[in-house]
Amino acid sequence: MSGRRKILALLITVAATIALGVSAYLTWVTWQSGTVVGCTAESLLDCDDVLASRWSKWFGLPVSLLGGLTYLAILGLCWPAAHRPNGVAMSGLFALALLAAGAAVWFVGLQTIQLQSFCMYCLTVHCCGLVVGVLTLLLYVDKSGSHDYDQMRSLLGVADADFEDDVTETAQGPSATQLLASLLFAAVGLAALMGGQLLSVPDETMVMEAVEFQPLSIDSSEELVADENPIDEGPTDGGQMVIATDLPSGSAVDGGAFENEPDTVASIFGTGPRQVVFRALPESIDVNSMPLMGSTEAPHVMLEMMDYTCDHCRKLHPHLHAALQRYGDQLAVLIHHVPLSKKCNQYVKKDFPGKKNACDYAQLAIGVWKLAPEKFPEYHHWLLESEKIPNIVKARRQAIRLVGEAILLEKKVKAETTKRLAKQATTFNRLNSGLPVLLFADGALRGVPDESQQLFDYLEATLGIEAR
């Protein structure tokens, strides 16, 4: 084997090994329903949109599994092919390398055009696939002999006739028939991959899983609520003002800063402040200080971290809506908006096309709540009830219909909303999680259930709640 062929084989081995390792990791994460390291909702590359899409599966199997098997086969054929370039191993390696490179082009195209989101792990595999394809092509067309020492023996006339024929065949490389077979295999494999993904039933649900977040503490150098002039976090208009003077003893905010200062409006509905504590958050929350789905007097309150432009959040909404209808006044959901856009979320590094108006939707929703809290549930449901979010123009019109032109003209509302969103982004960022997340007093759920009954079972087992 010539030195050049050894180098090419070594480089193919390195690239295929990297691709195999990453593919194996993605397959394991998929089967374990785990979270991919470094892929939070606010990361530069939006992994969840890619890994939870229909294009991540082939008839229910993770495509990373298929990729891993392909690269495992490439590793097995690489050195035999380099040693004997006219043999079956070379034909098999060339076919698999073409398949890997073609699949890389297919998946990068899907991420660019269809999903408009990118997964760094997937891109690593695809880059390795393209590298393997190019290196294998160079190995395929290389004319250097595979047995330099034995070729020298042949030239000196000390090798037998059969070996001379073998050397001549080796120097010539694969036959036209072998080339055609390799091309046909790669074409059929690519057609099966693309056709299978187009024909298989879409499955874009994110598996619901119970998670445990460590209690957060407020760092003195980066307080969540450090402001000399705290804003009014409650509704801007409405009924009886109730002064919050007594905090629950032993709560997360006992003796410290909390979201509503004593002069904050408690609720348009005339109820007093009610602090609820979530283990994952550094401070308790007054149920009157955030948009709420359900009754302020509900004995069980959970908090949803969500974004209107998040596909998984939209898929979770009908299950939450069904739970609220099933349990009535026993259950309420606080809405913690986390728009995934750098326009109002300082932790987002890049705006993806589908999320460019995320801040606008959140600001409109919070604006509706501030101006007319009783209208918020209707607007929130309207934004989430369809598969795709309404365009921003329709969203503004709907908000105006509910609360009037003030939602577009009230500068104070917009300023307070901007500050609120920045603060809530900090809280979410500290959890190092993806969306959506449901927080309970002592636990949390992440992801989307396959059906509402899964959520019902969890709530009834965890909260002891019963259908009304």
Tab-separated table of C-alpha atoms in Angstrom:
chain	number	residue	atom	x	y	z
A	1	MET	CA	0.000	0.000	0.000
A	2	SER	CA	1.412	3.388	-0.999
A	3	GLY	CA	1.947	6.183	1.504
A	4	ARG	CA	-0.747	8.277	-0.150
A	5	ARG	CA	-3.337	5.543	0.182
A	6	LYS	CA	-2.431	5.076	3.845
A	7	ILE	CA	-2.965	8.783	4.517
A	8	LEU	CA	-6.322	8.788	2.722
A	9	ALA	CA	-7.448	5.680	4.605
A	10	LEU	CA	-6.364	7.219	7.909
A	11	LEU	CA	-8.286	10.446	7.240
A	12	ILE	CA	-11.394	8.485	6.246
A	13	THR	CA	-11.079	6.501	9.475
A	14	VAL	CA	-10.872	9.668	11.590
A	15	ALA	CA	-13.870	11.336	9.897
A	16	ALA	CA	-15.991	8.174	10.035
A	17	THR	CA	-15.113	7.612	13.700
A	18	ILE	CA	-16.231	11.140	14.622
A	19	ALA	CA	-19.466	10.708	12.669
A	20	LEU	CA	-20.086	7.315	14.284
A	21	GLY	CA	-19.545	8.710	17.786
A	22	VAL	CA	-21.880	11.679	17.289
A	23	SER	CA	-24.517	9.495	15.615
A	24	ALA	CA	-24.385	7.022	18.493
A	25	TYR	CA	-24.810	9.868	21.001
A	26	LEU	CA	-27.823	11.306	19.160
A	27	THR	CA	-29.394	7.853	18.930
A	28	TRP	CA	-28.914	7.294	22.652
A	29	VAL	CA	-30.407	10.708	23.505
A	30	THR	CA	-33.402	9.986	21.265
A	31	TRP	CA	-34.101	6.612	22.852
A	32	GLN	CA	-33.596	7.984	26.367
A	33	SER	CA	-35.753	11.060	25.631
A	34	GLY	CA	-32.928	13.115	27.072
A	35	THR	CA	-31.656	16.634	26.477
A	36	VAL	CA	-28.783	17.172	24.066
A	37	VAL	CA	-25.803	18.830	25.750
A	38	GLY	CA	-25.495	22.493	24.743
A	39	CYS	CA	-28.874	22.643	23.026
A	40	THR	CA	-31.012	24.927	25.156
A	41	ALA	CA	-33.791	27.044	23.732
A	42	GLU	CA	-31.532	30.089	23.685
A	43	SER	CA	-28.462	28.510	22.081
A	44	LEU	CA	-27.049	29.694	18.787
A	45	LEU	CA	-28.152	26.513	17.037
A	46	ASP	CA	-31.734	25.478	17.709
A	47	CYS	CA	-31.290	21.706	18.120
A	48	ASP	CA	-34.800	20.934	19.355
A	49	ASP	CA	-36.483	22.112	16.169
A	50	VAL	CA	-34.296	19.711	14.176
A	51	LEU	CA	-34.080	16.686	16.460
A	52	ALA	CA	-37.807	16.676	17.259
A	53	SER	CA	-38.944	17.215	13.666
A	54	ARG	CA	-40.373	14.566	11.346
A	55	TRP	CA	-37.103	14.659	9.402
A	56	SER	CA	-35.188	13.171	12.329
A	57	LYS	CA	-36.987	9.841	11.828
A	58	TRP	CA	-37.273	7.225	9.106
A	59	PHE	CA	-40.385	5.103	9.643
A	60	GLY	CA	-40.022	5.699	13.372
A	61	LEU	CA	-36.292	4.962	13.533
A	62	PRO	CA	-33.850	7.770	14.357
A	63	VAL	CA	-31.925	8.690	11.223
A	64	SER	CA	-28.874	8.949	13.476
A	65	LEU	CA	-29.100	5.164	13.922
A	66	LEU	CA	-29.039	4.641	10.156
A	67	GLY	CA	-26.116	7.041	9.895
A	68	GLY	CA	-24.236	5.251	12.648
A	69	LEU	CA	-24.613	1.894	10.893
A	70	THR	CA	-23.398	3.455	7.639
A	71	TYR	CA	-20.264	4.887	9.239
A	72	LEU	CA	-19.610	1.630	11.072
A	73	ALA	CA	-19.642	-0.167	7.715
A	74	ILE	CA	-17.341	2.495	6.238
A	75	LEU	CA	-14.848	1.879	9.046
A	76	GLY	CA	-14.958	-1.837	8.347
A	77	LEU	CA	-14.337	-1.428	4.602
A	78	CYS	CA	-11.869	1.450	4.631
A	79	TRP	CA	-8.549	-0.346	5.073
A	80	PRO	CA	-9.391	-3.432	2.977
A	81	ALA	CA	-10.411	-1.041	0.177
A	82	ALA	CA	-7.180	0.921	0.475
A	83	HIS	CA	-5.199	-2.323	0.433
A	84	ARG	CA	-6.974	-3.721	-2.643
A	85	PRO	CA	-8.585	-0.874	-4.656
A	86	ASN	CA	-10.089	-3.147	-7.308
A	87	GLY	CA	-11.872	-5.444	-4.886
A	88	VAL	CA	-15.383	-5.686	-3.531
A	89	ALA	CA	-14.375	-3.669	-0.452
A	90	MET	CA	-13.529	-0.654	-2.617
A	91	SER	CA	-16.871	-0.868	-4.412
A	92	GLY	CA	-18.721	-1.102	-1.106
A	93	LEU	CA	-16.774	1.778	0.420
A	94	PHE	CA	-17.386	3.985	-2.604
A	95	ALA	CA	-21.131	3.234	-2.532
A	96	LEU	CA	-21.435	3.971	1.193
A	97	ALA	CA	-19.352	7.148	0.904
A	98	LEU	CA	-21.602	8.410	-1.887
A	99	LEU	CA	-24.622	7.559	0.257
A	100	ALA	CA	-23.180	9.427	3.261
A	101	ALA	CA	-22.324	12.495	1.181
A	102	GLY	CA	-25.718	12.486	-0.529
A	103	ALA	CA	-27.512	12.164	2.812
A	104	ALA	CA	-25.457	15.081	4.140
A	105	VAL	CA	-26.610	17.288	1.266
A	106	TRP	CA	-30.229	16.174	1.829
A	107	PHE	CA	-30.256	16.923	5.548
A	108	VAL	CA	-28.384	20.220	5.304
A	109	GLY	CA	-30.897	21.251	2.645
A	110	LEU	CA	-33.796	20.327	4.940
A	111	GLN	CA	-32.340	22.330	7.815
A	112	THR	CA	-31.716	25.326	5.577
A	113	ILE	CA	-34.957	25.405	3.574
A	114	GLN	CA	-37.606	23.435	5.457
A	115	LEU	CA	-36.728	23.826	9.145
A	116	GLN	CA	-34.685	27.040	8.994
A	117	SER	CA	-32.918	25.797	12.122
A	118	PHE	CA	-29.607	24.028	12.607
A	119	CYS	CA	-28.302	21.333	14.928
A	120	MET	CA	-24.555	21.508	15.579
A	121	TYR	CA	-24.338	17.765	16.222
A	122	CYS	CA	-26.156	16.978	12.985
A	123	LEU	CA	-23.954	19.400	11.042
A	124	THR	CA	-20.866	17.698	12.471
A	125	VAL	CA	-22.053	14.351	11.127
A	126	HIS	CA	-22.940	15.859	7.752
A	127	CYS	CA	-19.551	17.574	7.431
A	128	CYS	CA	-17.866	14.257	8.180
A	129	GLY	CA	-20.053	12.618	5.538
A	130	LEU	CA	-18.947	15.117	2.908
A	131	VAL	CA	-15.299	14.700	3.946
A	132	VAL	CA	-15.592	10.907	3.733
A	133	GLY	CA	-17.159	11.251	0.288
A	134	VAL	CA	-14.338	13.440	-1.063
A	135	LEU	CA	-11.560	11.346	0.494
A	136	THR	CA	-13.079	8.109	-0.786
A	137	LEU	CA	-13.314	9.576	-4.274
A	138	LEU	CA	-9.604	10.439	-4.114
A	139	LEU	CA	-8.869	6.922	-2.907
A	140	TYR	CA	-11.060	5.482	-5.654
A	141	VAL	CA	-9.257	7.261	-8.492
A	142	ASP	CA	-5.774	6.859	-7.002
A	143	LYS	CA	-3.589	4.831	-9.377
A	144	SER	CA	-0.734	4.063	-7.010
A	145	GLY	CA	-0.219	0.309	-6.489
A	146	SER	CA	-1.422	-1.394	-3.357
A	147	HIS	CA	1.667	-3.594	-2.889
A	148	ASP	CA	4.763	-1.531	-3.684
A	149	TYR	CA	7.161	-4.185	-2.444
A	150	ASP	CA	5.466	-6.998	-4.337
A	151	GLN	CA	5.289	-4.850	-7.466
A	152	MET	CA	9.040	-4.433	-7.257
A	153	ARG	CA	9.376	-8.211	-7.042
A	154	SER	CA	7.212	-8.510	-10.125
A	155	LEU	CA	9.362	-6.047	-12.041
A	156	LEU	CA	12.454	-8.046	-11.093
A	157	GLY	CA	10.779	-11.198	-12.386
A	158	VAL	CA	10.651	-13.022	-9.065
A	159	ALA	CA	6.846	-13.141	-8.688
A	160	ASP	CA	4.664	-15.829	-10.196
A	161	ALA	CA	2.408	-15.163	-13.170
A	162	ASP	CA	-0.792	-15.154	-11.125
A	163	PHE	CA	0.546	-12.393	-8.918
A	164	GLU	CA	1.596	-10.363	-11.962
A	165	ASP	CA	-1.988	-10.515	-13.219
A	166	ASP	CA	-3.187	-9.404	-9.784
A	167	VAL	CA	-0.828	-6.409	-9.745
A	168	THR	CA	-1.952	-5.347	-13.214
A	169	GLU	CA	-5.585	-5.587	-12.131
A	170	THR	CA	-4.827	-3.622	-8.943
A	171	ALA	CA	-3.197	-0.786	-10.838
A	172	GLN	CA	-6.158	-0.539	-13.148
A	173	GLY	CA	-8.626	-0.001	-10.265
A	174	PRO	CA	-12.310	-1.002	-10.122
A	175	SER	CA	-14.061	-2.082	-13.288
A	176	ALA	CA	-16.901	-0.231	-14.997
A	177	THR	CA	-19.323	-2.839	-13.675
A	178	GLN	CA	-18.168	-2.216	-10.109
A	179	LEU	CA	-18.499	1.539	-10.605
A	180	LEU	CA	-22.030	1.163	-11.944
A	181	ALA	CA	-22.983	-1.109	-9.032
A	182	SER	CA	-21.664	1.440	-6.511
A	183	LEU	CA	-23.570	4.299	-8.129
A	184	LEU	CA	-26.759	2.231	-8.289
A	185	PHE	CA	-26.485	1.221	-4.617
A	186	ALA	CA	-25.973	4.836	-3.506
A	187	ALA	CA	-28.875	6.067	-5.639
A	188	VAL	CA	-31.249	3.406	-4.308
A	189	GLY	CA	-30.156	4.119	-0.736
A	190	LEU	CA	-30.749	7.858	-1.103
A	191	ALA	CA	-34.112	7.276	-2.760
A	192	ALA	CA	-35.130	4.972	0.101
A	193	LEU	CA	-34.028	7.551	2.676
A	194	MET	CA	-35.815	10.507	1.095
A	195	GLY	CA	-38.873	8.529	0.051
A	196	GLY	CA	-39.214	6.955	3.473
A	197	GLN	CA	-39.088	10.330	5.192
A	198	LEU	CA	-41.647	11.804	2.825
A	199	LEU	CA	-44.008	8.841	3.134
A	200	SER	CA	-43.676	8.002	6.818
A	201	VAL	CA	-46.156	9.438	9.312
A	202	PRO	CA	-44.853	12.695	10.814
A	203	ASP	CA	-43.979	12.498	14.486
A	204	GLU	CA	-42.914	15.811	15.904
A	205	THR	CA	-43.882	15.397	19.530
A	206	MET	CA	-41.355	16.041	22.249
A	207	VAL	CA	-41.614	13.345	24.886
A	208	MET	CA	-42.916	14.646	28.194
A	209	GLU	CA	-40.501	13.973	31.038
A	210	ALA	CA	-40.293	14.862	34.707
A	211	VAL	CA	-37.168	16.868	35.495
A	212	GLU	CA	-35.657	18.285	38.651
A	213	PHE	CA	-34.140	21.752	38.655
A	214	GLN	CA	-31.890	22.802	41.495
A	215	PRO	CA	-33.209	25.753	43.525
A	216	LEU	CA	-31.904	28.999	42.074
A	217	SER	CA	-30.300	31.669	44.194
A	218	ILE	CA	-30.012	35.313	43.289
A	219	ASP	CA	-26.406	36.359	42.782
A	220	SER	CA	-25.741	39.775	44.257
A	221	SER	CA	-23.893	40.770	41.109
A	222	GLU	CA	-26.820	39.812	38.860
A	223	GLU	CA	-30.093	40.147	40.709
A	224	LEU	CA	-33.259	39.278	38.913
A	225	VAL	CA	-35.027	42.222	40.499
A	226	ALA	CA	-32.338	44.830	41.047
A	227	ASP	CA	-33.942	48.141	40.196
A	228	GLU	CA	-33.983	51.444	42.028
A	229	ASN	CA	-37.399	52.227	40.556
A	230	PRO	CA	-39.305	48.949	40.390
A	231	ILE	CA	-41.983	48.855	37.741
A	232	ASP	CA	-45.593	48.071	38.384
A	233	GLU	CA	-45.799	44.393	37.463
A	234	GLY	CA	-49.547	44.113	37.947
A	235	PRO	CA	-52.429	45.171	35.705
A	236	THR	CA	-52.405	48.875	34.876
A	237	ASP	CA	-56.105	49.377	35.106
A	238	GLY	CA	-58.910	48.061	37.212
A	239	GLY	CA	-60.482	47.598	40.577
A	240	GLN	CA	-59.653	47.592	44.218
A	241	MET	CA	-56.053	48.163	45.241
A	242	VAL	CA	-54.804	45.855	47.962
A	243	ILE	CA	-51.535	46.547	49.752
A	244	ALA	CA	-49.239	43.539	50.130
A	245	THR	CA	-47.956	43.850	53.684
A	246	ASP	CA	-47.612	40.300	54.998
A	247	LEU	CA	-45.412	37.710	53.268
A	248	PRO	CA	-45.736	34.026	54.064
A	249	SER	CA	-43.224	33.077	56.719
A	250	GLY	CA	-40.368	30.980	55.395
A	251	SER	CA	-41.169	31.666	51.743
A	252	ALA	CA	-38.491	32.066	49.111
A	253	VAL	CA	-38.812	35.826	49.369
A	254	ASP	CA	-39.318	36.216	53.090
A	255	GLY	CA	-37.307	39.260	54.095
A	256	GLY	CA	-35.999	39.922	50.573
A	257	ALA	CA	-36.839	41.583	47.278
A	258	PHE	CA	-39.808	40.206	45.368
A	259	GLU	CA	-41.675	40.989	42.187
A	260	ASN	CA	-44.480	43.158	43.568
A	261	GLU	CA	-43.612	46.046	45.859
A	262	PRO	CA	-46.178	46.988	48.555
A	263	ASP	CA	-47.819	49.626	46.395
A	264	THR	CA	-48.521	47.227	43.520
A	265	VAL	CA	-52.066	46.627	42.346
A	266	ALA	CA	-52.989	43.141	43.541
A	267	SER	CA	-55.701	42.233	41.070
A	268	ILE	CA	-58.481	43.644	38.974
A	269	PHE	CA	-60.730	41.040	40.542
A	270	GLY	CA	-60.356	42.512	44.006
A	271	THR	CA	-58.512	39.583	45.568
A	272	GLY	CA	-55.550	40.048	47.864
A	273	PRO	CA	-51.963	39.035	47.171
A	274	ARG	CA	-51.282	35.311	47.150
A	275	GLN	CA	-47.698	34.109	47.063
A	276	VAL	CA	-46.892	30.748	45.480
A	277	VAL	CA	-43.477	29.122	45.711
A	278	PHE	CA	-41.755	27.066	43.015
A	279	ARG	CA	-38.675	25.144	44.069
A	280	ALA	CA	-36.873	25.937	40.807
A	281	LEU	CA	-37.297	29.707	41.166
A	282	PRO	CA	-35.352	32.044	43.476
A	283	GLU	CA	-38.430	33.931	44.678
A	284	SER	CA	-42.106	33.375	45.257
A	285	ILE	CA	-44.676	34.763	42.847
A	286	ASP	CA	-47.905	36.615	43.523
A	287	VAL	CA	-50.542	34.986	41.342
A	288	ASN	CA	-51.874	38.477	40.599
A	289	SER	CA	-48.514	39.641	39.254
A	290	MET	CA	-48.447	37.444	36.130
A	291	PRO	CA	-50.853	36.515	33.330
A	292	LEU	CA	-53.000	33.649	34.541
A	293	MET	CA	-55.126	30.916	33.001
A	294	GLY	CA	-57.709	29.848	35.557
A	295	SER	CA	-58.781	31.131	38.951
A	296	THR	CA	-56.522	33.100	41.283
A	297	GLU	CA	-58.054	31.039	44.098
A	298	ALA	CA	-57.184	27.660	42.553
A	299	PRO	CA	-55.525	25.428	45.182
A	300	HIS	CA	-53.040	24.111	42.616
A	301	VAL	CA	-50.986	26.585	40.584
A	302	MET	CA	-48.337	25.688	38.038
A	303	LEU	CA	-46.172	27.936	35.893
A	304	GLU	CA	-45.618	27.485	32.167
A	305	MET	CA	-42.490	28.888	30.512
A	306	MET	CA	-43.362	29.311	26.852
A	307	ASP	CA	-43.003	31.216	23.600
A	308	TYR	CA	-45.834	31.685	21.108
A	309	THR	CA	-43.484	30.907	18.192
A	310	CYS	CA	-42.217	27.676	19.796
A	311	ASP	CA	-43.719	24.678	17.972
A	312	HIS	CA	-43.580	22.445	21.050
A	313	CYS	CA	-45.256	25.116	23.171
A	314	ARG	CA	-48.067	25.272	20.637
A	315	LYS	CA	-48.430	21.484	20.767
A	316	LEU	CA	-48.574	21.556	24.564
A	317	HIS	CA	-51.336	24.189	24.691
A	318	PRO	CA	-54.329	21.946	23.799
A	319	HIS	CA	-53.279	19.504	26.530
A	320	LEU	CA	-53.081	22.318	29.090
A	321	HIS	CA	-56.386	23.714	27.869
A	322	ALA	CA	-57.970	20.282	28.305
A	323	ALA	CA	-56.522	20.025	31.826
A	324	LEU	CA	-57.987	23.397	32.812
A	325	GLN	CA	-61.392	22.307	31.542
A	326	ARG	CA	-61.123	18.930	33.297
A	327	TYR	CA	-60.140	20.293	36.711
A	328	GLY	CA	-61.965	23.631	36.661
A	329	ASP	CA	-61.205	25.980	39.564
A	330	GLN	CA	-58.873	23.429	41.145
A	331	LEU	CA	-56.046	24.300	38.749
A	332	ALA	CA	-54.494	27.481	37.368
A	333	VAL	CA	-51.512	28.162	35.101
A	334	LEU	CA	-49.249	31.200	35.376
A	335	ILE	CA	-47.814	32.191	31.992
A	336	HIS	CA	-44.104	33.029	32.019
A	337	HIS	CA	-43.278	34.409	28.557
A	338	VAL	CA	-39.804	33.632	27.183
A	339	PRO	CA	-39.631	34.952	23.585
A	340	LEU	CA	-36.765	33.303	21.712
A	341	SER	CA	-35.674	36.472	19.919
A	342	LYS	CA	-32.677	38.647	20.643
A	343	LYS	CA	-34.871	41.740	20.288
A	344	CYS	CA	-36.070	41.261	23.877
A	345	ASN	CA	-34.143	38.219	25.132
A	346	GLN	CA	-30.545	39.077	25.877
A	347	TYR	CA	-29.510	35.423	25.920
A	348	VAL	CA	-30.555	34.613	22.359
A	349	LYS	CA	-27.534	34.825	20.075
A	350	LYS	CA	-29.272	34.600	16.720
A	351	ASP	CA	-32.805	35.207	15.469
A	352	PHE	CA	-34.300	32.387	13.423
A	353	PRO	CA	-36.845	33.361	10.731
A	354	GLY	CA	-39.765	31.683	12.465
A	355	LYS	CA	-39.105	33.586	15.685
A	356	LYS	CA	-38.484	37.098	14.412
A	357	ASN	CA	-41.804	38.360	15.859
A	358	ALA	CA	-41.625	36.381	19.113
A	359	CYS	CA	-41.131	39.532	21.202
A	360	ASP	CA	-44.055	41.296	19.526
A	361	TYR	CA	-46.465	38.451	20.303
A	362	ALA	CA	-45.354	38.312	23.935
A	363	GLN	CA	-45.600	42.094	24.322
A	364	LEU	CA	-49.101	42.088	22.863
A	365	ALA	CA	-50.212	39.276	25.179
A	366	ILE	CA	-48.779	40.951	28.276
A	367	GLY	CA	-50.226	44.260	27.121
A	368	VAL	CA	-53.696	42.717	26.885
A	369	TRP	CA	-53.263	41.324	30.400
A	370	LYS	CA	-52.135	44.660	31.810
A	371	LEU	CA	-54.976	46.620	30.235
A	372	ALA	CA	-57.727	44.024	30.726
A	373	PRO	CA	-56.643	40.930	32.707
A	374	GLU	CA	-59.976	39.201	32.166
A	375	LYS	CA	-59.334	39.295	28.399
A	376	PHE	CA	-55.928	37.616	28.565
A	377	PRO	CA	-57.126	33.967	28.551
A	378	GLU	CA	-59.127	34.617	25.380
A	379	TYR	CA	-56.196	36.271	23.618
A	380	HIS	CA	-53.694	33.665	24.813
A	381	HIS	CA	-55.893	30.846	23.528
A	382	TRP	CA	-56.486	32.675	20.232
A	383	LEU	CA	-52.731	32.935	19.623
A	384	LEU	CA	-52.208	29.223	20.298
A	385	GLU	CA	-55.324	27.464	19.034
A	386	SER	CA	-54.169	27.018	15.416
A	387	GLU	CA	-51.248	24.901	14.240
A	388	LYS	CA	-49.415	27.975	12.967
A	389	ILE	CA	-49.334	31.268	14.800
A	390	PRO	CA	-51.444	34.057	13.228
A	391	ASN	CA	-49.393	36.708	11.460
A	392	ILE	CA	-48.425	39.710	13.536
A	393	VAL	CA	-50.858	42.054	11.778
A	394	LYS	CA	-53.821	39.843	12.707
A	395	ALA	CA	-52.448	39.528	16.238
A	396	ARG	CA	-52.392	43.318	16.622
A	397	ARG	CA	-55.924	43.622	15.264
A	398	GLN	CA	-57.179	40.993	17.694
A	399	ALA	CA	-55.488	42.764	20.599
A	400	ILE	CA	-57.064	46.084	19.574
A	401	ARG	CA	-60.461	44.389	19.327
A	402	LEU	CA	-60.121	43.158	22.903
A	403	VAL	CA	-58.601	46.162	24.687
A	404	GLY	CA	-58.640	49.050	22.227
A	405	GLU	CA	-55.976	51.225	20.607
A	406	ALA	CA	-54.302	51.830	23.971
A	407	ILE	CA	-52.309	48.631	23.545
A	408	LEU	CA	-50.387	50.223	20.670
A	409	LEU	CA	-50.185	53.735	22.128
A	410	GLU	CA	-49.488	53.118	25.813
A	411	LYS	CA	-45.716	53.707	26.120
A	412	LYS	CA	-45.658	52.802	29.797
A	413	VAL	CA	-47.107	49.380	29.067
A	414	LYS	CA	-44.468	48.709	26.412
A	415	ALA	CA	-41.611	49.852	28.671
A	416	GLU	CA	-42.793	47.697	31.552
A	417	THR	CA	-43.317	44.725	29.253
A	418	THR	CA	-39.798	45.022	27.832
A	419	LYS	CA	-38.310	45.037	31.334
A	420	ARG	CA	-40.490	42.105	32.393
A	421	LEU	CA	-39.411	39.988	29.409
A	422	ALA	CA	-35.718	40.665	30.057
A	423	LYS	CA	-36.152	39.639	33.674
A	424	GLN	CA	-38.061	36.476	32.791
A	425	ALA	CA	-35.399	35.575	30.212
A	426	THR	CA	-32.797	35.681	32.989
A	427	THR	CA	-34.880	33.364	35.153
A	428	PHE	CA	-35.340	30.902	32.296
A	429	ASN	CA	-31.684	31.053	31.257
A	430	ARG	CA	-30.618	29.927	34.717
A	431	LEU	CA	-32.632	26.734	34.335
A	432	ASN	CA	-30.545	25.756	31.281
A	433	SER	CA	-33.506	24.030	29.665
A	434	GLY	CA	-35.541	23.984	26.495
A	435	LEU	CA	-39.149	25.053	26.028
A	436	PRO	CA	-41.819	24.336	27.085
A	437	VAL	CA	-41.366	23.828	30.825
A	438	LEU	CA	-44.094	23.379	33.448
A	439	LEU	CA	-43.058	24.194	37.014
A	440	PHE	CA	-44.812	22.887	40.110
A	441	ALA	CA	-44.117	23.583	43.759
A	442	ASP	CA	-41.683	20.664	44.023
A	443	GLY	CA	-41.112	19.475	40.484
A	444	ALA	CA	-41.206	20.201	36.788
A	445	LEU	CA	-42.271	18.740	33.455
A	446	ARG	CA	-40.531	19.330	30.167
A	447	GLY	CA	-41.706	18.445	26.680
A	448	VAL	CA	-45.064	17.491	25.195
A	449	PRO	CA	-47.244	14.464	26.040
A	450	ASP	CA	-48.429	12.154	23.283
A	451	GLU	CA	-51.981	12.605	24.547
A	452	SER	CA	-53.750	14.636	27.216
A	453	GLN	CA	-54.306	11.588	29.420
A	454	GLN	CA	-50.567	11.420	30.095
A	455	LEU	CA	-50.686	14.926	31.544
A	456	PHE	CA	-53.855	14.103	33.490
A	457	ASP	CA	-52.218	11.022	35.018
A	458	TYR	CA	-49.198	13.038	36.102
A	459	LEU	CA	-51.265	15.837	37.631
A	460	GLU	CA	-53.549	13.455	39.493
A	461	ALA	CA	-50.643	11.401	40.828
A	462	THR	CA	-48.509	14.401	41.770
A	463	LEU	CA	-51.081	16.919	42.966
A	464	GLY	CA	-53.796	14.571	44.157
A	465	ILE	CA	-56.232	16.459	41.970
A	466	GLU	CA	-59.445	14.891	40.630
A	467	ALA	CA	-61.608	15.599	37.612
A	468	ARG	CA	-64.561	17.750	38.573
